[in-house]
Amino acid sequence: MTTAENTIYDLIIIGGGPAGLSAAIYAARYCMNFTVLAADFTNPLLAEHKIDNYPAVPKTTGGELWEKMRGQAVDLGANLMTDKVAAVREIEGGFEVETGGATYRAKNIILASGAQRNKPGLENEDKFLGHGLSYCSACDAPFYRGLRVAVVGGGNSALTAAAHLSEFASQVFLIHRGAELHGDPALREKIQANNKIEIILNTQVTALLGGDNLESVSLGVSGGGVGQGGAASSEARDLKLDGIFFEIGSTPETEFLTELNLNFNEQNKITVDRAQKTSLAGVWAAGDLTDGSNNLKQIITACAEGAIAAADVFTALKSKK
Amino acid sequence: MSQVIEANADNFEAEVLRADMPVLVDFYATWCGPCQNLAPILENLAEEWAGKIKVVKVNTGEDANMDLALKYQIRNIPNLKIFKDGQAIYDIVGFRAQEELRAEVERAL
């Protein structure tokens, strides 16, 4: 274990998605002495195939938008370090951030580590990853040309994945445990009008079956009764498939924060005030892991939260001088 | 100069199957964000492993390479395969941080 330099940063930003990079852009403009630590700078943004609601950048992709944000932060002088944070703890006058191989110190912290996608928790999940099971339709859709695939989920990510897959696959089943799809109405209409997509409501995947590759899945009726619109599956059955994509939401990435006395809400999101301050002085949080922005978890709100947090860190630093 | 060799359907046999050392092959595509993230990590590791483990990448987005992707049953990318003596002996699916990837590959060999 080495202590990385003797530097005590004004600020360490943990996370390299839209919230962390926006905080970095603002911190750079405020000439703070700061660094950004992220496990791998990979984040849910990169998996977004199509983004149509980010102002001034129409018809973009997650990768493209992220690359622009990253480039902008670096051009302004941000130092981005790939290092997975294992723990954050309070020390005299600030915080210590421990990674696998080093320890960093800072007066202030912005937590922007985002959320990790949920996995279904089915047997054989690891076995079929790469052999029919995927969590990234943007990456893998072209490998399913002419094949039968399913998307599990009912929100925007699931609808976007189903639409994208329908450009390649021969048939797409959209399997949702609820009685109706969520997601933007515009997207829902598009899905409902797409004759390659069959919507299966009130249904859960209960087993992944096959040899080396996924060959079929078992479906079971989920609680919640018969749905309105779309075909409701009425009994347990198997569905022949070549691929399945899970888009079933995400959980805040907060495991490394157990040593900090932070307040969480019932969804395990960090509670923040209007300045993105957490319940612990010196710690701010921004993006998918907070309860901020009226719980609208979008790229634009993550960026805004990152900016607000960095600006408030600047105010706090100034007031201490 | 980059230590990572770009392979395709034409030179796959020479660069990978008949290589005189283990080869880590990265099946990737330009549209895949996690693949882009992996690129600098592979550059670093290729340099570190020079003379011991060869690092090769195959762009599955090129139509000409689709047959390779099909042959090796690529369904998810990034997909890394370790080849030894012409045989694929180990599979890594999805992004890995540098430390993780180094450890996993070295363990597999």
mmCIF file of N, CA and C in Angstrom, chain A residues 39-43 46-47 63 66-67 82 128-136 138-140 142-145 147 213-214 242, chain B residues 28-29 31-37 41 60 63 66 69-70 73-79 81 91 93-98 100:
data_model
loop_
_atom_site.group_PDB
_atom_site.id
_atom_site.type_symbol
_atom_site.label_atom_id
_atom_site.label_comp_id
_atom_site.label_asym_id
_atom_site.label_seq_id
_atom_site.Cartn_x
_atom_site.Cartn_y
_atom_site.Cartn_z
ATOM 1 N N ALA A 39 -13.350 3.518 -11.628
ATOM 2 C CA ALA A 39 -12.951 2.122 -11.739
ATOM 3 C C ALA A 39 -12.451 1.838 -13.149
ATOM 4 N N ASP A 40 -13.177 2.299 -14.112
ATOM 5 C CA ASP A 40 -12.814 1.932 -15.478
ATOM 6 C C ASP A 40 -13.363 2.938 -16.494
ATOM 7 N N PHE A 41 -13.956 4.007 -16.003
ATOM 8 C CA PHE A 41 -14.569 4.993 -16.872
ATOM 9 C C PHE A 41 -15.552 4.351 -17.836
ATOM 10 N N THR A 42 -16.064 3.204 -17.447
ATOM 11 C CA THR A 42 -17.138 2.630 -18.228
ATOM 12 C C THR A 42 -18.376 2.845 -17.376
ATOM 13 N N ASN A 43 -19.468 3.129 -17.951
ATOM 14 C CA ASN A 43 -20.661 3.438 -17.170
ATOM 15 C C ASN A 43 -21.884 3.227 -18.042
ATOM 16 N N LEU A 46 -22.327 4.516 -21.677
ATOM 17 C CA LEU A 46 -21.678 3.923 -22.839
ATOM 18 C C LEU A 46 -22.537 2.862 -23.500
ATOM 19 N N ALA A 47 -23.460 2.311 -22.757
ATOM 20 C CA ALA A 47 -24.295 1.262 -23.325
ATOM 21 C C ALA A 47 -25.517 1.823 -24.041
ATOM 22 N N GLY A 63 -21.634 6.443 -26.234
ATOM 23 C CA GLY A 63 -20.183 6.462 -26.400
ATOM 24 C C GLY A 63 -19.683 7.805 -26.914
ATOM 25 N N TRP A 66 -20.143 10.559 -24.238
ATOM 26 C CA TRP A 66 -19.171 10.357 -23.164
ATOM 27 C C TRP A 66 -17.772 10.792 -23.624
ATOM 28 N N GLU A 67 -17.426 10.424 -24.854
ATOM 29 C CA GLU A 67 -16.102 10.768 -25.387
ATOM 30 C C GLU A 67 -15.938 12.288 -25.439
ATOM 31 N N THR A 82 -7.624 5.894 -13.706
ATOM 32 C CA THR A 82 -8.386 4.658 -13.647
ATOM 33 C C THR A 82 -7.945 3.882 -12.420
ATOM 34 N N PHE A 128 -24.016 -18.366 -19.366
ATOM 35 C CA PHE A 128 -24.505 -17.936 -20.681
ATOM 36 C C PHE A 128 -24.067 -16.528 -21.073
ATOM 37 N N LEU A 129 -23.408 -15.820 -20.157
ATOM 38 C CA LEU A 129 -22.895 -14.498 -20.530
ATOM 39 C C LEU A 129 -21.876 -14.691 -21.649
ATOM 40 N N GLY A 130 -22.123 -14.073 -22.778
ATOM 41 C CA GLY A 130 -21.240 -14.278 -23.924
ATOM 42 C C GLY A 130 -21.701 -15.433 -24.797
ATOM 43 N N HIS A 131 -22.689 -16.151 -24.341
ATOM 44 C CA HIS A 131 -23.218 -17.279 -25.110
ATOM 45 C C HIS A 131 -24.733 -17.154 -25.220
ATOM 46 N N GLY A 132 -25.175 -15.935 -25.441
ATOM 47 C CA GLY A 132 -26.606 -15.716 -25.608
ATOM 48 C C GLY A 132 -27.178 -14.707 -24.628
ATOM 49 N N LEU A 133 -26.488 -14.500 -23.509
ATOM 50 C CA LEU A 133 -26.989 -13.522 -22.548
ATOM 51 C C LEU A 133 -26.144 -12.260 -22.633
ATOM 52 N N SER A 134 -26.820 -11.129 -22.682
ATOM 53 C CA SER A 134 -26.089 -9.870 -22.830
ATOM 54 C C SER A 134 -26.740 -8.776 -22.002
ATOM 55 N N TYR A 135 -25.913 -7.814 -21.613
ATOM 56 C CA TYR A 135 -26.450 -6.639 -20.923
ATOM 57 C C TYR A 135 -26.264 -5.382 -21.767
ATOM 58 N N CYS A 136 -25.808 -5.531 -23.007
ATOM 59 C CA CYS A 136 -25.520 -4.351 -23.833
ATOM 60 C C CYS A 136 -26.001 -4.560 -25.261
ATOM 61 N N ALA A 138 -26.563 -2.307 -27.412
ATOM 62 C CA ALA A 138 -25.836 -1.418 -28.320
ATOM 63 C C ALA A 138 -24.576 -2.110 -28.832
ATOM 64 N N CYS A 139 -23.953 -2.928 -27.959
ATOM 65 C CA CYS A 139 -22.716 -3.618 -28.355
ATOM 66 C C CYS A 139 -23.015 -4.840 -29.221
ATOM 67 N N ASP A 140 -24.024 -5.597 -28.825
ATOM 68 C CA ASP A 140 -24.118 -6.965 -29.309
ATOM 69 C C ASP A 140 -25.213 -7.237 -30.338
ATOM 70 N N PRO A 142 -25.703 -6.551 -33.466
ATOM 71 C CA PRO A 142 -25.348 -7.056 -34.804
ATOM 72 C C PRO A 142 -25.005 -8.542 -34.858
ATOM 73 N N PHE A 143 -24.680 -9.144 -33.704
ATOM 74 C CA PHE A 143 -24.350 -10.570 -33.715
ATOM 75 C C PHE A 143 -25.600 -11.445 -33.726
ATOM 76 N N TYR A 144 -26.752 -10.822 -33.659
ATOM 77 C CA TYR A 144 -28.002 -11.571 -33.624
ATOM 78 C C TYR A 144 -28.813 -11.402 -34.906
ATOM 79 N N ARG A 145 -28.106 -11.156 -35.991
ATOM 80 C CA ARG A 145 -28.733 -10.996 -37.297
ATOM 81 C C ARG A 145 -29.522 -12.259 -37.654
ATOM 82 N N LEU A 147 -31.684 -13.848 -35.989
ATOM 83 C CA LEU A 147 -31.954 -14.766 -34.876
ATOM 84 C C LEU A 147 -33.121 -14.266 -34.015
ATOM 85 N N ASN A 213 -24.592 -22.866 -25.597
ATOM 86 C CA ASN A 213 -25.248 -21.583 -25.863
ATOM 87 C C ASN A 213 -26.684 -21.607 -25.346
ATOM 88 N N LEU A 214 -27.200 -20.424 -25.100
ATOM 89 C CA LEU A 214 -28.593 -20.309 -24.688
ATOM 90 C C LEU A 214 -29.493 -20.826 -25.812
ATOM 91 N N ASP A 242 -32.321 -17.338 -29.215
ATOM 92 C CA ASP A 242 -30.872 -17.366 -29.418
ATOM 93 C C ASP A 242 -30.162 -16.366 -28.506
ATOM 94 N N TYR B 28 -13.753 -6.904 -31.081
ATOM 95 C CA TYR B 28 -14.338 -5.623 -30.692
ATOM 96 C C TYR B 28 -15.104 -5.014 -31.868
ATOM 97 N N ALA B 29 -15.740 -3.862 -31.609
ATOM 98 C CA ALA B 29 -16.338 -3.087 -32.699
ATOM 99 C C ALA B 29 -16.287 -1.617 -32.308
ATOM 100 N N TRP B 31 -18.579 0.510 -32.490
ATOM 101 C CA TRP B 31 -19.830 1.019 -31.902
ATOM 102 C C TRP B 31 -19.969 0.621 -30.434
ATOM 103 N N CYS B 32 -19.025 -0.113 -29.925
ATOM 104 C CA CYS B 32 -19.158 -0.670 -28.577
ATOM 105 C C CYS B 32 -18.344 0.147 -27.580
ATOM 106 N N GLY B 33 -19.035 0.858 -26.700
ATOM 107 C CA GLY B 33 -18.380 1.735 -25.729
ATOM 108 C C GLY B 33 -17.383 1.027 -24.825
ATOM 109 N N PRO B 34 -17.808 -0.088 -24.201
ATOM 110 C CA PRO B 34 -16.865 -0.792 -23.335
ATOM 111 C C PRO B 34 -15.601 -1.246 -24.084
ATOM 112 N N CYS B 35 -15.769 -1.551 -25.397
ATOM 113 C CA CYS B 35 -14.592 -1.951 -26.194
ATOM 114 C C CYS B 35 -13.617 -0.777 -26.302
ATOM 115 N N GLN B 36 -14.172 0.416 -26.503
ATOM 116 C CA GLN B 36 -13.316 1.598 -26.613
ATOM 117 C C GLN B 36 -12.554 1.825 -25.316
ATOM 118 N N ASN B 37 -13.222 1.534 -24.203
ATOM 119 C CA ASN B 37 -12.577 1.686 -22.896
ATOM 120 C C ASN B 37 -11.451 0.700 -22.690
ATOM 121 N N ILE B 41 -6.188 -0.047 -22.254
ATOM 122 C CA ILE B 41 -5.734 -1.061 -21.292
ATOM 123 C C ILE B 41 -4.965 -2.160 -22.027
ATOM 124 N N THR B 60 -14.869 -6.711 -35.392
ATOM 125 C CA THR B 60 -16.002 -7.510 -35.875
ATOM 126 C C THR B 60 -16.992 -6.672 -36.672
ATOM 127 N N ASP B 63 -17.230 -6.264 -42.360
ATOM 128 C CA ASP B 63 -17.964 -7.399 -42.928
ATOM 129 C C ASP B 63 -17.048 -8.601 -43.159
ATOM 130 N N MET B 66 -16.690 -10.878 -40.203
ATOM 131 C CA MET B 66 -17.877 -11.471 -39.596
ATOM 132 C C MET B 66 -17.761 -12.999 -39.511
ATOM 133 N N ALA B 69 -15.963 -13.916 -36.487
ATOM 134 C CA ALA B 69 -16.839 -13.744 -35.328
ATOM 135 C C ALA B 69 -17.808 -14.921 -35.215
ATOM 136 N N LEU B 70 -18.336 -15.345 -36.362
ATOM 137 C CA LEU B 70 -19.270 -16.478 -36.358
ATOM 138 C C LEU B 70 -18.551 -17.763 -35.978
ATOM 139 N N GLN B 73 -18.029 -17.996 -32.490
ATOM 140 C CA GLN B 73 -19.310 -17.831 -31.789
ATOM 141 C C GLN B 73 -19.339 -16.602 -30.893
ATOM 142 N N ILE B 74 -18.889 -15.478 -31.461
ATOM 143 C CA ILE B 74 -18.929 -14.232 -30.711
ATOM 144 C C ILE B 74 -20.377 -13.748 -30.664
ATOM 145 N N ARG B 75 -20.880 -13.582 -29.465
ATOM 146 C CA ARG B 75 -22.249 -13.086 -29.288
ATOM 147 C C ARG B 75 -22.254 -11.796 -28.478
ATOM 148 N N ASN B 76 -21.178 -11.583 -27.740
ATOM 149 C CA ASN B 76 -21.076 -10.368 -26.931
ATOM 150 C C ASN B 76 -19.675 -9.795 -27.101
ATOM 151 N N ILE B 77 -19.595 -8.494 -27.175
ATOM 152 C CA ILE B 77 -18.284 -7.857 -27.181
ATOM 153 C C ILE B 77 -18.255 -6.792 -26.079
ATOM 154 N N PRO B 78 -17.104 -6.407 -25.534
ATOM 155 C CA PRO B 78 -15.811 -7.000 -25.850
ATOM 156 C C PRO B 78 -15.743 -8.471 -25.456
ATOM 157 N N ASN B 79 -15.097 -9.252 -26.327
ATOM 158 C CA ASN B 79 -14.923 -10.667 -26.085
ATOM 159 C C ASN B 79 -13.452 -10.979 -26.307
ATOM 160 N N LYS B 81 -10.396 -13.706 -26.165
ATOM 161 C CA LYS B 81 -10.111 -15.144 -26.123
ATOM 162 C C LYS B 81 -8.608 -15.361 -26.059
ATOM 163 N N ASP B 91 -11.972 -17.755 -22.224
ATOM 164 C CA ASP B 91 -12.887 -16.707 -22.675
ATOM 165 C C ASP B 91 -13.062 -15.627 -21.627
ATOM 166 N N VAL B 93 -15.546 -12.329 -21.189
ATOM 167 C CA VAL B 93 -16.610 -11.545 -21.810
ATOM 168 C C VAL B 93 -16.872 -10.284 -20.995
ATOM 169 N N GLY B 94 -16.852 -9.155 -21.673
ATOM 170 C CA GLY B 94 -17.164 -7.899 -20.987
ATOM 171 C C GLY B 94 -15.912 -7.170 -20.546
ATOM 172 N N PHE B 95 -16.115 -5.925 -20.141
ATOM 173 C CA PHE B 95 -15.003 -5.060 -19.756
ATOM 174 C C PHE B 95 -14.321 -5.537 -18.480
ATOM 175 N N ARG B 96 -13.025 -5.377 -18.427
ATOM 176 C CA ARG B 96 -12.271 -5.608 -17.189
ATOM 177 C C ARG B 96 -11.337 -4.413 -16.976
ATOM 178 N N ALA B 97 -11.153 -4.033 -15.725
ATOM 179 C CA ALA B 97 -10.144 -3.017 -15.411
ATOM 180 C C ALA B 97 -8.770 -3.662 -15.620
ATOM 181 N N GLN B 98 -7.748 -2.812 -15.761
ATOM 182 C CA GLN B 98 -6.418 -3.312 -16.131
ATOM 183 C C GLN B 98 -5.888 -4.394 -15.175
ATOM 184 N N GLU B 100 -7.507 -6.314 -13.106
ATOM 185 C CA GLU B 100 -8.329 -7.526 -13.197
ATOM 186 C C GLU B 100 -7.958 -8.343 -14.427
#
